[in-house]
JSON list of C-alpha atoms and ligand atoms in Angstrom, two decimals:
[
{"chain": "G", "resi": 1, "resn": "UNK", "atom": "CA", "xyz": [7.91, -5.73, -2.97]},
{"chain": "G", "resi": 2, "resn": "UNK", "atom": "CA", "xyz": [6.35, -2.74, -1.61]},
{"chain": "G", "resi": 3, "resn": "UNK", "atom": "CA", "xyz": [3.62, -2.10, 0.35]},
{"chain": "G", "resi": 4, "resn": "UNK", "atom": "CA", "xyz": [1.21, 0.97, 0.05]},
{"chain": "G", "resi": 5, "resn": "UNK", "atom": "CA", "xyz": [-2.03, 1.46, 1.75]},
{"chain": "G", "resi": 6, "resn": "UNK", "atom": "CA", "xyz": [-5.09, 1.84, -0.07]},
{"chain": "G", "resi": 7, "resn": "UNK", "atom": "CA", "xyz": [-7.14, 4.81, 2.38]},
{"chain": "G", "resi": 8, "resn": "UNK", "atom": "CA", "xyz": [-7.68, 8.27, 2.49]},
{"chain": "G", "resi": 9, "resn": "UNK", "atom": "CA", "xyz": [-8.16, 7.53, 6.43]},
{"chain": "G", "resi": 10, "resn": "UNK", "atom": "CA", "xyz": [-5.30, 10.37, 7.89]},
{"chain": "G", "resi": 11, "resn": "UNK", "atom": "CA", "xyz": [-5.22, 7.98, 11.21]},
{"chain": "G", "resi": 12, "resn": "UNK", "atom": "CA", "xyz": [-4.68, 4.91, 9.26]},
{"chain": "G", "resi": 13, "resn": "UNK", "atom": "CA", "xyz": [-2.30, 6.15, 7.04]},
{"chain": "G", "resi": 14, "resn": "UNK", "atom": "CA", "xyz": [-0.05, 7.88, 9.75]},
{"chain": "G", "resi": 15, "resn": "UNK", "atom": "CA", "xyz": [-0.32, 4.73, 11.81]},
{"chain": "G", "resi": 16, "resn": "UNK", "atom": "CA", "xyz": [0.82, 2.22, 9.39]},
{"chain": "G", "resi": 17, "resn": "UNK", "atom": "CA", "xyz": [3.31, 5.07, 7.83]},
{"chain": "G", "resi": 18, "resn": "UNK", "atom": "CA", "xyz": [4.77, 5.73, 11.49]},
{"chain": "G", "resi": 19, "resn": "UNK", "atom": "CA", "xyz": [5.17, 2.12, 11.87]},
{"chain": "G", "resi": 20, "resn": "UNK", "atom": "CA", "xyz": [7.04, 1.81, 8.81]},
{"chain": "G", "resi": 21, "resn": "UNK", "atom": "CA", "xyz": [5.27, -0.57, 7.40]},
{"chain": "G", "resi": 22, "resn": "UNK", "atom": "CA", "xyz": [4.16, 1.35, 4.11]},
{"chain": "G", "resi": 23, "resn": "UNK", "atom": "CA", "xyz": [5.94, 3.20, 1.27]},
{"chain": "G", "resi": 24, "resn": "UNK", "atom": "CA", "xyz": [3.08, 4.90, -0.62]},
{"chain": "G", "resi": 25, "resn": "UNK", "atom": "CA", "xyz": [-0.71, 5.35, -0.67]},
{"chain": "G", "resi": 26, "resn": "UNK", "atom": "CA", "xyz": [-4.01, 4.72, -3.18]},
{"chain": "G", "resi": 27, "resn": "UNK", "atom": "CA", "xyz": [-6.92, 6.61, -2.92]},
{"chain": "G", "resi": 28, "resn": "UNK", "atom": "CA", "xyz": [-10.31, 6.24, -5.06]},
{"chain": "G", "resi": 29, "resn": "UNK", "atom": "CA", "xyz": [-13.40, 8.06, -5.03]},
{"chain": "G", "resi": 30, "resn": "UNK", "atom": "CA", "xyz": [-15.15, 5.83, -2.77]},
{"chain": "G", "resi": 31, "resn": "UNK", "atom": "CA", "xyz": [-12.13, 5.79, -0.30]},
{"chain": "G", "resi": 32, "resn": "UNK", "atom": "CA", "xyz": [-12.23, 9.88, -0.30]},
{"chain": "G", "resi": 33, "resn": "UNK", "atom": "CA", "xyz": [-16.28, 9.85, -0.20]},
{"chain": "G", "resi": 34, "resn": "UNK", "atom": "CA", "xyz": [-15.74, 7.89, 3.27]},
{"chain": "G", "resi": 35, "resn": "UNK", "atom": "CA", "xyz": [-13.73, 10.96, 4.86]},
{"chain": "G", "resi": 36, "resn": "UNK", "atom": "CA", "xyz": [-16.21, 13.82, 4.52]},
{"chain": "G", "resi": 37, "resn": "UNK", "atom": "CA", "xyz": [-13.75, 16.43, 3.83]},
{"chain": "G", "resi": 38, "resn": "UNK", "atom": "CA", "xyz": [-13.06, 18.30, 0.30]},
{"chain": "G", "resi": 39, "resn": "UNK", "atom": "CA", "xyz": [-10.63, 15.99, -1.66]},
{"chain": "G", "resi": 40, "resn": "UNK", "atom": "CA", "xyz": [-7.54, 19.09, -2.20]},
{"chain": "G", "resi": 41, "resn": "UNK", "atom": "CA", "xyz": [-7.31, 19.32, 1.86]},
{"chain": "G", "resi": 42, "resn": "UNK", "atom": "CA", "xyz": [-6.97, 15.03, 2.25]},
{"chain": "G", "resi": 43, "resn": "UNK", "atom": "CA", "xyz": [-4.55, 14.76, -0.53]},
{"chain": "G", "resi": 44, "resn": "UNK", "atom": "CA", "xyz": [-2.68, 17.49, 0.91]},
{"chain": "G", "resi": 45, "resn": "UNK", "atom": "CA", "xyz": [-2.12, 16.28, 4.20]},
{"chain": "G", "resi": 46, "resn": "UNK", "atom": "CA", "xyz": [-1.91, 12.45, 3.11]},
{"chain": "G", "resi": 47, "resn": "UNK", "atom": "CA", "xyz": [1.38, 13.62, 1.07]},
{"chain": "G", "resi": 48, "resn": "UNK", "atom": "CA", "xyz": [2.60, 15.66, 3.92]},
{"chain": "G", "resi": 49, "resn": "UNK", "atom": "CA", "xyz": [2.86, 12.27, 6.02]},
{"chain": "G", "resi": 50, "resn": "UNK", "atom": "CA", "xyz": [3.92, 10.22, 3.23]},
{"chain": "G", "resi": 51, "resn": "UNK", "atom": "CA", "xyz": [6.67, 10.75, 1.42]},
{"chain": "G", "resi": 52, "resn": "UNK", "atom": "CA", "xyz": [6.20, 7.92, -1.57]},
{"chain": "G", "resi": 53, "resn": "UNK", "atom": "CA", "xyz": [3.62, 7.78, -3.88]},
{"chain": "G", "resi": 54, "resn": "UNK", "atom": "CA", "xyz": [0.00, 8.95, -3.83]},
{"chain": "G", "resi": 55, "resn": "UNK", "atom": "CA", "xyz": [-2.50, 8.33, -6.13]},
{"chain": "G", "resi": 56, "resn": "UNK", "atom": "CA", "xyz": [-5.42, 10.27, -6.77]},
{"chain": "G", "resi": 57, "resn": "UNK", "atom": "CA", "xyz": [-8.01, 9.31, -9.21]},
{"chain": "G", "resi": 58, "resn": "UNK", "atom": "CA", "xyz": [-9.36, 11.60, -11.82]},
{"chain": "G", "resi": 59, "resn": "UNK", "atom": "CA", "xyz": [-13.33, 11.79, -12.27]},
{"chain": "G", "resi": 60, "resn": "UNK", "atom": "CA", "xyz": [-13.70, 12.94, -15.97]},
{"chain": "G", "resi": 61, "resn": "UNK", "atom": "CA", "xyz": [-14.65, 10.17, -18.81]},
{"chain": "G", "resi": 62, "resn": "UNK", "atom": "CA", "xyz": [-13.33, 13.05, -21.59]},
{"chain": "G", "resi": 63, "resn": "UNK", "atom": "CA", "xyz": [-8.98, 12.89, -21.96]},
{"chain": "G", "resi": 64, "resn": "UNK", "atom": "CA", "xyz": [-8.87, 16.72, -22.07]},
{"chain": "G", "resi": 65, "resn": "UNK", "atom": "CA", "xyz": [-10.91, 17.24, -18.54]},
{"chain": "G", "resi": 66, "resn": "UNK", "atom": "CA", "xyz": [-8.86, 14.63, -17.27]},
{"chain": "G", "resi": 67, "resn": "UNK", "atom": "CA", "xyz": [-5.46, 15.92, -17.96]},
{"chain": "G", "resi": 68, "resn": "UNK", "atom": "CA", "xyz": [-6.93, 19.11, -16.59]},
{"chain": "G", "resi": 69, "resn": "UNK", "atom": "CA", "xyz": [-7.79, 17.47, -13.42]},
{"chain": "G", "resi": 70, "resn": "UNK", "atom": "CA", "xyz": [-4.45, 15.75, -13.59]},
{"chain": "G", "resi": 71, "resn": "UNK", "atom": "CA", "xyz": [-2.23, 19.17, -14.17]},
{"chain": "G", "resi": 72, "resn": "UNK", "atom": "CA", "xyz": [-4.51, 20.11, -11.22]},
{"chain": "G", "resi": 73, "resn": "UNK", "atom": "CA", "xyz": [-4.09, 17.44, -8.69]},
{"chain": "G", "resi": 74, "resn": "UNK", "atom": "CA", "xyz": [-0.49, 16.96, -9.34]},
{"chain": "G", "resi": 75, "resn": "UNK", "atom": "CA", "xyz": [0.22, 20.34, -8.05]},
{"chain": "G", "resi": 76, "resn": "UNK", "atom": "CA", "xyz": [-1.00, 19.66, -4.71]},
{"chain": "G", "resi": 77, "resn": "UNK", "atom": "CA", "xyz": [2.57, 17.83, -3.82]},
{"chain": "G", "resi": 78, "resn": "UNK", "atom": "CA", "xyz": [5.42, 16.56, -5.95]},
{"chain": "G", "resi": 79, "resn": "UNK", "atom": "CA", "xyz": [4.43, 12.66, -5.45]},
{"chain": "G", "resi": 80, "resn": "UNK", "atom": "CA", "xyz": [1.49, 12.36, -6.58]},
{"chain": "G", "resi": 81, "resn": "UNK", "atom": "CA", "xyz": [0.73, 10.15, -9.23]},
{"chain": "G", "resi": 82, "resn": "UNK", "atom": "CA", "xyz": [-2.39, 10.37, -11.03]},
{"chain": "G", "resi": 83, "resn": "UNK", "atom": "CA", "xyz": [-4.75, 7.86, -11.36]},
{"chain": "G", "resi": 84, "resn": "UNK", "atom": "CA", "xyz": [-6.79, 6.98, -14.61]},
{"chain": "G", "resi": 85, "resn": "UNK", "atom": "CA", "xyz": [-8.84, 4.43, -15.74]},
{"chain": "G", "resi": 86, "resn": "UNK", "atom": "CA", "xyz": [-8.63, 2.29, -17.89]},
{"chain": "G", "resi": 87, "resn": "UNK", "atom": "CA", "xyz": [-11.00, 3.58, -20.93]},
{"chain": "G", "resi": 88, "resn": "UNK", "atom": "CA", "xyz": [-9.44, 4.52, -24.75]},
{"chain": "G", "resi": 89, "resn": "UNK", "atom": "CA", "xyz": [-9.76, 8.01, -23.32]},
{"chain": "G", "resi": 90, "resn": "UNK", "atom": "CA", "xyz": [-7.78, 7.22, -20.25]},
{"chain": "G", "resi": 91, "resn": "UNK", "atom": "CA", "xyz": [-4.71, 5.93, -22.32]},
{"chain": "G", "resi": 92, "resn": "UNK", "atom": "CA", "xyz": [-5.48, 8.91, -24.10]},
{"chain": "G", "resi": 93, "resn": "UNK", "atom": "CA", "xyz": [-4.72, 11.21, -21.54]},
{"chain": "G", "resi": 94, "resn": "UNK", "atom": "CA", "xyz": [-2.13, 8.60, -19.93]},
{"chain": "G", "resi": 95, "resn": "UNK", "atom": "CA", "xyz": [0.17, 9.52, -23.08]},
{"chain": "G", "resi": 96, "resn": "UNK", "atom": "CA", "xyz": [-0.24, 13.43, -23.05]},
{"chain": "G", "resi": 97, "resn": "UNK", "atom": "CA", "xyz": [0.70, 13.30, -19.59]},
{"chain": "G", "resi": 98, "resn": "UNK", "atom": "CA", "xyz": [3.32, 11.46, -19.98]},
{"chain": "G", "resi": 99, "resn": "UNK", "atom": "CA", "xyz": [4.70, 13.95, -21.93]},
{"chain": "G", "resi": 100, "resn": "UNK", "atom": "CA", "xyz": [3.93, 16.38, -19.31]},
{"chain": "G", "resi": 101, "resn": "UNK", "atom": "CA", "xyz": [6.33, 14.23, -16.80]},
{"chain": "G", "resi": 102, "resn": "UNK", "atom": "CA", "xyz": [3.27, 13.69, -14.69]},
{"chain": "G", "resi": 103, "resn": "UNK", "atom": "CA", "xyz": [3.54, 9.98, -13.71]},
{"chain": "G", "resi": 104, "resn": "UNK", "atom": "CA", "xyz": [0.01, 8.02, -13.82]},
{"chain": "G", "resi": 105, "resn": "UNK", "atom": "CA", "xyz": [-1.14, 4.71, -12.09]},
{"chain": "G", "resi": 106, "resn": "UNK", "atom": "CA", "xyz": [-4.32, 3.34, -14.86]},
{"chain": "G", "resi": 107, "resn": "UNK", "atom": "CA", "xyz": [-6.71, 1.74, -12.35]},
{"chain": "G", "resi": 108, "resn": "UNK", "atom": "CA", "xyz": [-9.59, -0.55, -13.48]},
{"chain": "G", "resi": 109, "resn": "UNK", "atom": "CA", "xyz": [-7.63, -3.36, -15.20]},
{"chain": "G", "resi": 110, "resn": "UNK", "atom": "CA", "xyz": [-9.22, -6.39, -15.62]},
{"chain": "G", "resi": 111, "resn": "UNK", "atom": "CA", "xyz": [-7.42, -8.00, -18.44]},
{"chain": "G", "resi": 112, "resn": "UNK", "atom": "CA", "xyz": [-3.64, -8.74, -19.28]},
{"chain": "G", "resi": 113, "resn": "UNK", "atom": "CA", "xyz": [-4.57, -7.56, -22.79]},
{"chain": "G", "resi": 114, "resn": "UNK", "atom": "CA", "xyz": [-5.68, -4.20, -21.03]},
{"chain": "G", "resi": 115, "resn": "UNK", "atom": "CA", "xyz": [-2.65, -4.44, -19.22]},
{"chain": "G", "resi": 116, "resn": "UNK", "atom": "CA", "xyz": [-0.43, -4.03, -22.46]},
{"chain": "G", "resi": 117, "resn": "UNK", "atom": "CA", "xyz": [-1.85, -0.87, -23.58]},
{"chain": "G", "resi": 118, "resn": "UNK", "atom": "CA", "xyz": [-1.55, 0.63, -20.55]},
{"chain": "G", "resi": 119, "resn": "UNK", "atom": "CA", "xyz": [2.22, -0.06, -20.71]},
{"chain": "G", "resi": 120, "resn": "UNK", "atom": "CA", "xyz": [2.19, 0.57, -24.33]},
{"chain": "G", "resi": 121, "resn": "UNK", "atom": "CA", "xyz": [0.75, 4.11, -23.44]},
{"chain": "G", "resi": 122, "resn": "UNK", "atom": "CA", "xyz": [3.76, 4.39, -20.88]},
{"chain": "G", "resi": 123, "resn": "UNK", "atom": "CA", "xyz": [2.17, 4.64, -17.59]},
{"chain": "G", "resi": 124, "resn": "UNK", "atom": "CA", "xyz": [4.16, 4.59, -14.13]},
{"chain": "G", "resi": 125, "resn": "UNK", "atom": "CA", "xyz": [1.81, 1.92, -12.73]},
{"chain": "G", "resi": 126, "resn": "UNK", "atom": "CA", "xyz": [-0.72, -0.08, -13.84]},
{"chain": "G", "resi": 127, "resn": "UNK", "atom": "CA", "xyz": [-3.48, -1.62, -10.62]},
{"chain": "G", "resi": 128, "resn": "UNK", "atom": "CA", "xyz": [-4.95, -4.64, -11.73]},
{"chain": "G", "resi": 129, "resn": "UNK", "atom": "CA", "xyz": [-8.60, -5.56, -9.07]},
{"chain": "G", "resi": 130, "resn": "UNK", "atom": "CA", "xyz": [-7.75, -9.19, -7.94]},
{"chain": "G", "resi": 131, "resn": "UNK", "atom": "CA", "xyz": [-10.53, -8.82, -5.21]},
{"chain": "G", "resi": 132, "resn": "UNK", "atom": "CA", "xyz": [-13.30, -8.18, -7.44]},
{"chain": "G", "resi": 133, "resn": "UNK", "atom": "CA", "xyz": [-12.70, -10.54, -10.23]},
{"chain": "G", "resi": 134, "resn": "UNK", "atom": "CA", "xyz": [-12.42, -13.39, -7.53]},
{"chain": "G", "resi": 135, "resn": "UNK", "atom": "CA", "xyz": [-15.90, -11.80, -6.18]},
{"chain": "G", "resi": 136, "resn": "UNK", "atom": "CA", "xyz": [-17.46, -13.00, -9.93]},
{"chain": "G", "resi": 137, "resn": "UNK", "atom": "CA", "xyz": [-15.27, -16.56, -9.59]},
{"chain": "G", "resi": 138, "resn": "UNK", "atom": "CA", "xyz": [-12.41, -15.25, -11.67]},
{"chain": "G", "resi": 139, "resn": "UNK", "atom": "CA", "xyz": [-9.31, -16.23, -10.14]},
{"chain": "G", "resi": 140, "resn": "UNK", "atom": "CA", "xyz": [-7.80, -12.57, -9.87]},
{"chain": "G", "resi": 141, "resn": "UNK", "atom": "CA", "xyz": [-3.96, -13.92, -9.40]},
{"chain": "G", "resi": 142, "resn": "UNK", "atom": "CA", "xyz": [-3.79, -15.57, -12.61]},
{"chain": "G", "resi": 143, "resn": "UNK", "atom": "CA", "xyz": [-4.18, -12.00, -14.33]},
{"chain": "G", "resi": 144, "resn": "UNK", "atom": "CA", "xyz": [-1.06, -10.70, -11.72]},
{"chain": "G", "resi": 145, "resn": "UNK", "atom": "CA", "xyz": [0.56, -13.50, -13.07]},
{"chain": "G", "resi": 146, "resn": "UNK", "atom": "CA", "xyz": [-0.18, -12.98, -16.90]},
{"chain": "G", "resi": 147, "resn": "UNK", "atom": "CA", "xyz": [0.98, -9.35, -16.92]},
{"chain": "G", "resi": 148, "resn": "UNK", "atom": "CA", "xyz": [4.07, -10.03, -15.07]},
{"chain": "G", "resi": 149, "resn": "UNK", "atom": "CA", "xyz": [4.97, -12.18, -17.44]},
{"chain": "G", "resi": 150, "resn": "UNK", "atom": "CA", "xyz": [4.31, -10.26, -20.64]},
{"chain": "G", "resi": 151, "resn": "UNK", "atom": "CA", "xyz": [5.95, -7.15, -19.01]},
{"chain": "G", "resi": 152, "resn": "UNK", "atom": "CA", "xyz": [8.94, -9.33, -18.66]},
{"chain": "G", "resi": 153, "resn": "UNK", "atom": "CA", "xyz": [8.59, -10.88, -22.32]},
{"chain": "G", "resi": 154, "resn": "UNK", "atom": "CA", "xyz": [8.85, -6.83, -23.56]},
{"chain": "G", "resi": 155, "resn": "UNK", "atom": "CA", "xyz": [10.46, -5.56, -20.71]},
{"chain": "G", "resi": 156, "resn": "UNK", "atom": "CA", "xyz": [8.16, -2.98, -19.88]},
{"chain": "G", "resi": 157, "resn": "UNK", "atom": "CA", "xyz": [8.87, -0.72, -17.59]},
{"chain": "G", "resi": 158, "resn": "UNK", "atom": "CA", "xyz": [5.46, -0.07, -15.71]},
{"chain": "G", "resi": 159, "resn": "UNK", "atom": "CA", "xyz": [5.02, -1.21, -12.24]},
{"chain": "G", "resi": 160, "resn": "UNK", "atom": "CA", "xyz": [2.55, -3.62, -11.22]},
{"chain": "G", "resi": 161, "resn": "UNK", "atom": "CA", "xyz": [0.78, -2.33, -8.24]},
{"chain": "G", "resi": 162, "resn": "UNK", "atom": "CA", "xyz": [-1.80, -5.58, -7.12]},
{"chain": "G", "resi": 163, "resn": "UNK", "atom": "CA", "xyz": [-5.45, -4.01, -6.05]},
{"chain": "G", "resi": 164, "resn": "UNK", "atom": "CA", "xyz": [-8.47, -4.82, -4.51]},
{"chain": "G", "resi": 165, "resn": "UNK", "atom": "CA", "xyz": [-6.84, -6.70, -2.06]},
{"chain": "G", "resi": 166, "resn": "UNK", "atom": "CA", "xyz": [-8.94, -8.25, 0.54]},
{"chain": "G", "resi": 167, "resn": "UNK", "atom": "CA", "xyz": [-6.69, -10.94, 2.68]},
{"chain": "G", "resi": 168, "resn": "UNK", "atom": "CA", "xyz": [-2.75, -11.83, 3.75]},
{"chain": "G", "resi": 169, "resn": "UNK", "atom": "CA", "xyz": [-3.03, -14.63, 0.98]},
{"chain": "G", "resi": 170, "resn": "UNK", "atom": "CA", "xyz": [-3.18, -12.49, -1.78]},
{"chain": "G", "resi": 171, "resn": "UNK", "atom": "CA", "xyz": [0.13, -10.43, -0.27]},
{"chain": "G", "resi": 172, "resn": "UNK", "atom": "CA", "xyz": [1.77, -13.90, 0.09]},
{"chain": "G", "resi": 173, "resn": "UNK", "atom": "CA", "xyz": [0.26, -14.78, -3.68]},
{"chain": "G", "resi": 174, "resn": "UNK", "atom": "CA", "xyz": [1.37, -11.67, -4.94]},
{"chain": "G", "resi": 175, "resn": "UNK", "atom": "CA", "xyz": [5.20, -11.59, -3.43]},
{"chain": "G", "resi": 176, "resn": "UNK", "atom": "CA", "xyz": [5.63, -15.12, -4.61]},
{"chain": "G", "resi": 177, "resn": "UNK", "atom": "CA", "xyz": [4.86, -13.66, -8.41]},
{"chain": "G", "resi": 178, "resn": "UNK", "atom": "CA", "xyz": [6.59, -11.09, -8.06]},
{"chain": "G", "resi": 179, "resn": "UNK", "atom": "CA", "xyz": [4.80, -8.40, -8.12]},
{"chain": "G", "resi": 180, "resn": "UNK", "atom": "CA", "xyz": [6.21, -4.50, -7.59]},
{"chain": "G", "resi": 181, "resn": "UNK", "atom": "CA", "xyz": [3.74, -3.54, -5.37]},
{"chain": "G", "resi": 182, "resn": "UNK", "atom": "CA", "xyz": [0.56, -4.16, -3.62]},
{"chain": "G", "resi": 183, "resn": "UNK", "atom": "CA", "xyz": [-1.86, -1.79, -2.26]},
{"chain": "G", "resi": 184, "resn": "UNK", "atom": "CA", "xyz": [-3.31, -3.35, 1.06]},
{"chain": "G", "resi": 185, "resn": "UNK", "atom": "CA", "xyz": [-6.51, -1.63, 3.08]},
{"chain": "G", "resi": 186, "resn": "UNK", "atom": "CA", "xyz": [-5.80, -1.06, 6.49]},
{"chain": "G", "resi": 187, "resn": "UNK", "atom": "CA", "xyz": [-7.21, -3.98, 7.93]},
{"chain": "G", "resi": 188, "resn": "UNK", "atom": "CA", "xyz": [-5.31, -6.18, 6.37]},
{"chain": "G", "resi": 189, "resn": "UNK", "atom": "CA", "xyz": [-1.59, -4.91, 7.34]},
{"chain": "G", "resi": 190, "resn": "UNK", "atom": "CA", "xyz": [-3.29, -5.38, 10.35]},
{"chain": "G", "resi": 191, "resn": "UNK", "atom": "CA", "xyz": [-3.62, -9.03, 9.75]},
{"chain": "G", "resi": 192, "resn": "UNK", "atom": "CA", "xyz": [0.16, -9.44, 8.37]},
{"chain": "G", "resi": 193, "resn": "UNK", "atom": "CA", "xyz": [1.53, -8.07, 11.75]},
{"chain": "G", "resi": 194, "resn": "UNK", "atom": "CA", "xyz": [-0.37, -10.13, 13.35]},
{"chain": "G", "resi": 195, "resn": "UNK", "atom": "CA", "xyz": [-0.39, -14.66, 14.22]},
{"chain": "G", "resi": 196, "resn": "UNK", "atom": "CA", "xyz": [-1.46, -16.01, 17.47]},
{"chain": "G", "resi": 197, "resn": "UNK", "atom": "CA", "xyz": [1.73, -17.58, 18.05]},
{"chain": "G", "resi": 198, "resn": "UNK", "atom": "CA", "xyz": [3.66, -14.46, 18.42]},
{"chain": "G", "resi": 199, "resn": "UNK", "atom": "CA", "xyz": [1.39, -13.66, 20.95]},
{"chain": "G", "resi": 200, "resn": "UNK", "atom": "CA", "xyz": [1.16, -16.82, 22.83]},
{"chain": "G", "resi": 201, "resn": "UNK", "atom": "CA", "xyz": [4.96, -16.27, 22.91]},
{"chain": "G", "resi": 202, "resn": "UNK", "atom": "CA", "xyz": [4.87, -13.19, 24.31]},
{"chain": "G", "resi": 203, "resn": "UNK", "atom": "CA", "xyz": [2.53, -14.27, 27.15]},
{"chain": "G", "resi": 204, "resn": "UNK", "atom": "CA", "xyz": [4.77, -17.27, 27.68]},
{"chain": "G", "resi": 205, "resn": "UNK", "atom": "CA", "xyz": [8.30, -15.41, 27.73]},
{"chain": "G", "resi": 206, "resn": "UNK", "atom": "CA", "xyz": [6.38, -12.95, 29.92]},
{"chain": "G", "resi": 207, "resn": "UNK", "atom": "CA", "xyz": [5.72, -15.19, 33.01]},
{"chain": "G", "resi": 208, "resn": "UNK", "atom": "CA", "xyz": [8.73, -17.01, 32.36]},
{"chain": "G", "resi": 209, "resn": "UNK", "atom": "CA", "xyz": [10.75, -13.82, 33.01]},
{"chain": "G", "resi": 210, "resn": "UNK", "atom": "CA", "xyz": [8.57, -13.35, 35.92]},
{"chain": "G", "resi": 211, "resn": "UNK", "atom": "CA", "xyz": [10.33, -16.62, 37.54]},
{"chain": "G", "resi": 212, "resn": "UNK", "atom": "CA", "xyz": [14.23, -15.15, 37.27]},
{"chain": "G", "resi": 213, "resn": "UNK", "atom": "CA", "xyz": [15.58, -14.58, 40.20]},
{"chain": "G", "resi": 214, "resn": "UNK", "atom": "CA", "xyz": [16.20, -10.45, 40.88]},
{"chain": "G", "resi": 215, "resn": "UNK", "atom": "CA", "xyz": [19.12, -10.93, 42.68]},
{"chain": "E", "resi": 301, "resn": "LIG", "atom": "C1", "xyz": [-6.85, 0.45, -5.90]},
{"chain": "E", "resi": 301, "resn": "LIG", "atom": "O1", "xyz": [-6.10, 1.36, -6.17]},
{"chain": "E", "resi": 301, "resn": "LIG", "atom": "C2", "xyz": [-8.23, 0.62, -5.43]},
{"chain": "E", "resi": 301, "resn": "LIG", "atom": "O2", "xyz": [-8.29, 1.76, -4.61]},
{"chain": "E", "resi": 301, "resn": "LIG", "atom": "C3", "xyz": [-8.70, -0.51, -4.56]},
{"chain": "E", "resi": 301, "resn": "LIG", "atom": "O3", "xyz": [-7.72, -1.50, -4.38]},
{"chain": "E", "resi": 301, "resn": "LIG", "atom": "C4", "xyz": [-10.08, -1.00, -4.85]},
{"chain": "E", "resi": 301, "resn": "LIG", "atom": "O4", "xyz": [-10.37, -2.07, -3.98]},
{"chain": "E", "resi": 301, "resn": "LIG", "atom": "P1", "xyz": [-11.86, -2.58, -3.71]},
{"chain": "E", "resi": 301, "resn": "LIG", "atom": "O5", "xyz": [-12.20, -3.57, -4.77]},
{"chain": "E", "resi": 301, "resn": "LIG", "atom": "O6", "xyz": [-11.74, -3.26, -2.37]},
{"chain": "E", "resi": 301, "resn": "LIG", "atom": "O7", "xyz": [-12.75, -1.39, -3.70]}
]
């Protein structure tokens, strides 16, 4: 499974992509919005850190401004993958550019019927929102699980990139699905690294070393 981060924060990104623990990034509106700087300049410099995949979301509702934005955006470094959502017009688009060999992640998914035309319409990715359909008492793994079985029923080719992630549970959920990917916010790799055991057994190795005889 891999791991991406979903931030446009440059320190968070280079931390967790120094660290190794990542392999690609998501961005959104909101997550640009956060970093007060024009949108060109943070894509830029989030692709010259990371070398995997970064998506970048389109803002147009219309197919033809968003394949313009697309052509647009997916000259600002060779992986980047262009997000879209999930609207007739986005699958739409999602085909043209397919054409265009500009590889797409459809955000916004819901549904596992959603799901299908998004693969029908050959995207690279499609990011199904666990977080917020458990926020409305939907249980947002059962739709990881529906898709990844109907892409295996057809054997479709897009990868399943879990979203809206908001705890460790849904990585552990996720892996034990099978899903490609997951997109994690900082704060939560955070989390992964981290259980108070490992620590405790630092602390305890730590004074235990302290006891060894130097000579
Ligand atoms: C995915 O690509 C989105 O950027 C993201 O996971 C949305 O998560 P949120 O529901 O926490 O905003």
């Amino acid at each position: 499974m891999l791991i991406f981060i979903d931030s446009a924060n440059i320190n968070e990104i280079e931390e967790a992509y120094n660290c190794g623990l990542i392999d690609g990034v998501t961005t959104n509106p909101t997550l640009l919005a956060k970093e007060n700087q024009p949108v060109d300049r943070i894509l830029k410099k989030i692709c010259s850190i990371v070398k995997g995949p970064v998506s970048a979301e389109v803002i147009s509702l219309d197919s033809k401004n968003m394949i313009k934005e697309a052509k647009h955006l997916s000259k600002i470094a060779s992986n980047i993958v262009i997000k879209i959502p999930l609207t007739k017009e986005g699958l739409k688009a999602v085909r043209v550019l397919l054409k265009e060999k500009i590889k797409t992640n459809v955000t916004l998914c819901f549904s596992p019927t959603q799901a299908i035309l998004a693969a029908k319409a050959g995207a690279d990715y499609i990011s199904p929102f666990i977080g917020r359909l458990d926020d409305i008492s939907q249980n947002g793994m059962e739709l990881i699980e529906k898709i990844k079985q109907i892409y295996n029923n057809y054997n479709f080719k897009t990868k399943i990139i879990v979203a809206s992630v908001r705890n460790p549970l849904h990585i552990l959920k996720a892996a034990l699905i099978g899903a490609d990917i997951v997109t994690v916010p900082f704060s939560v790799i955070e989390q992964l690294v981290k259980h108070p055991l490992t620590d405790v057994g630092i602390q305890r190795f730590l004074e235990d070393y302290k006891k060894i005889p130097k000579r």
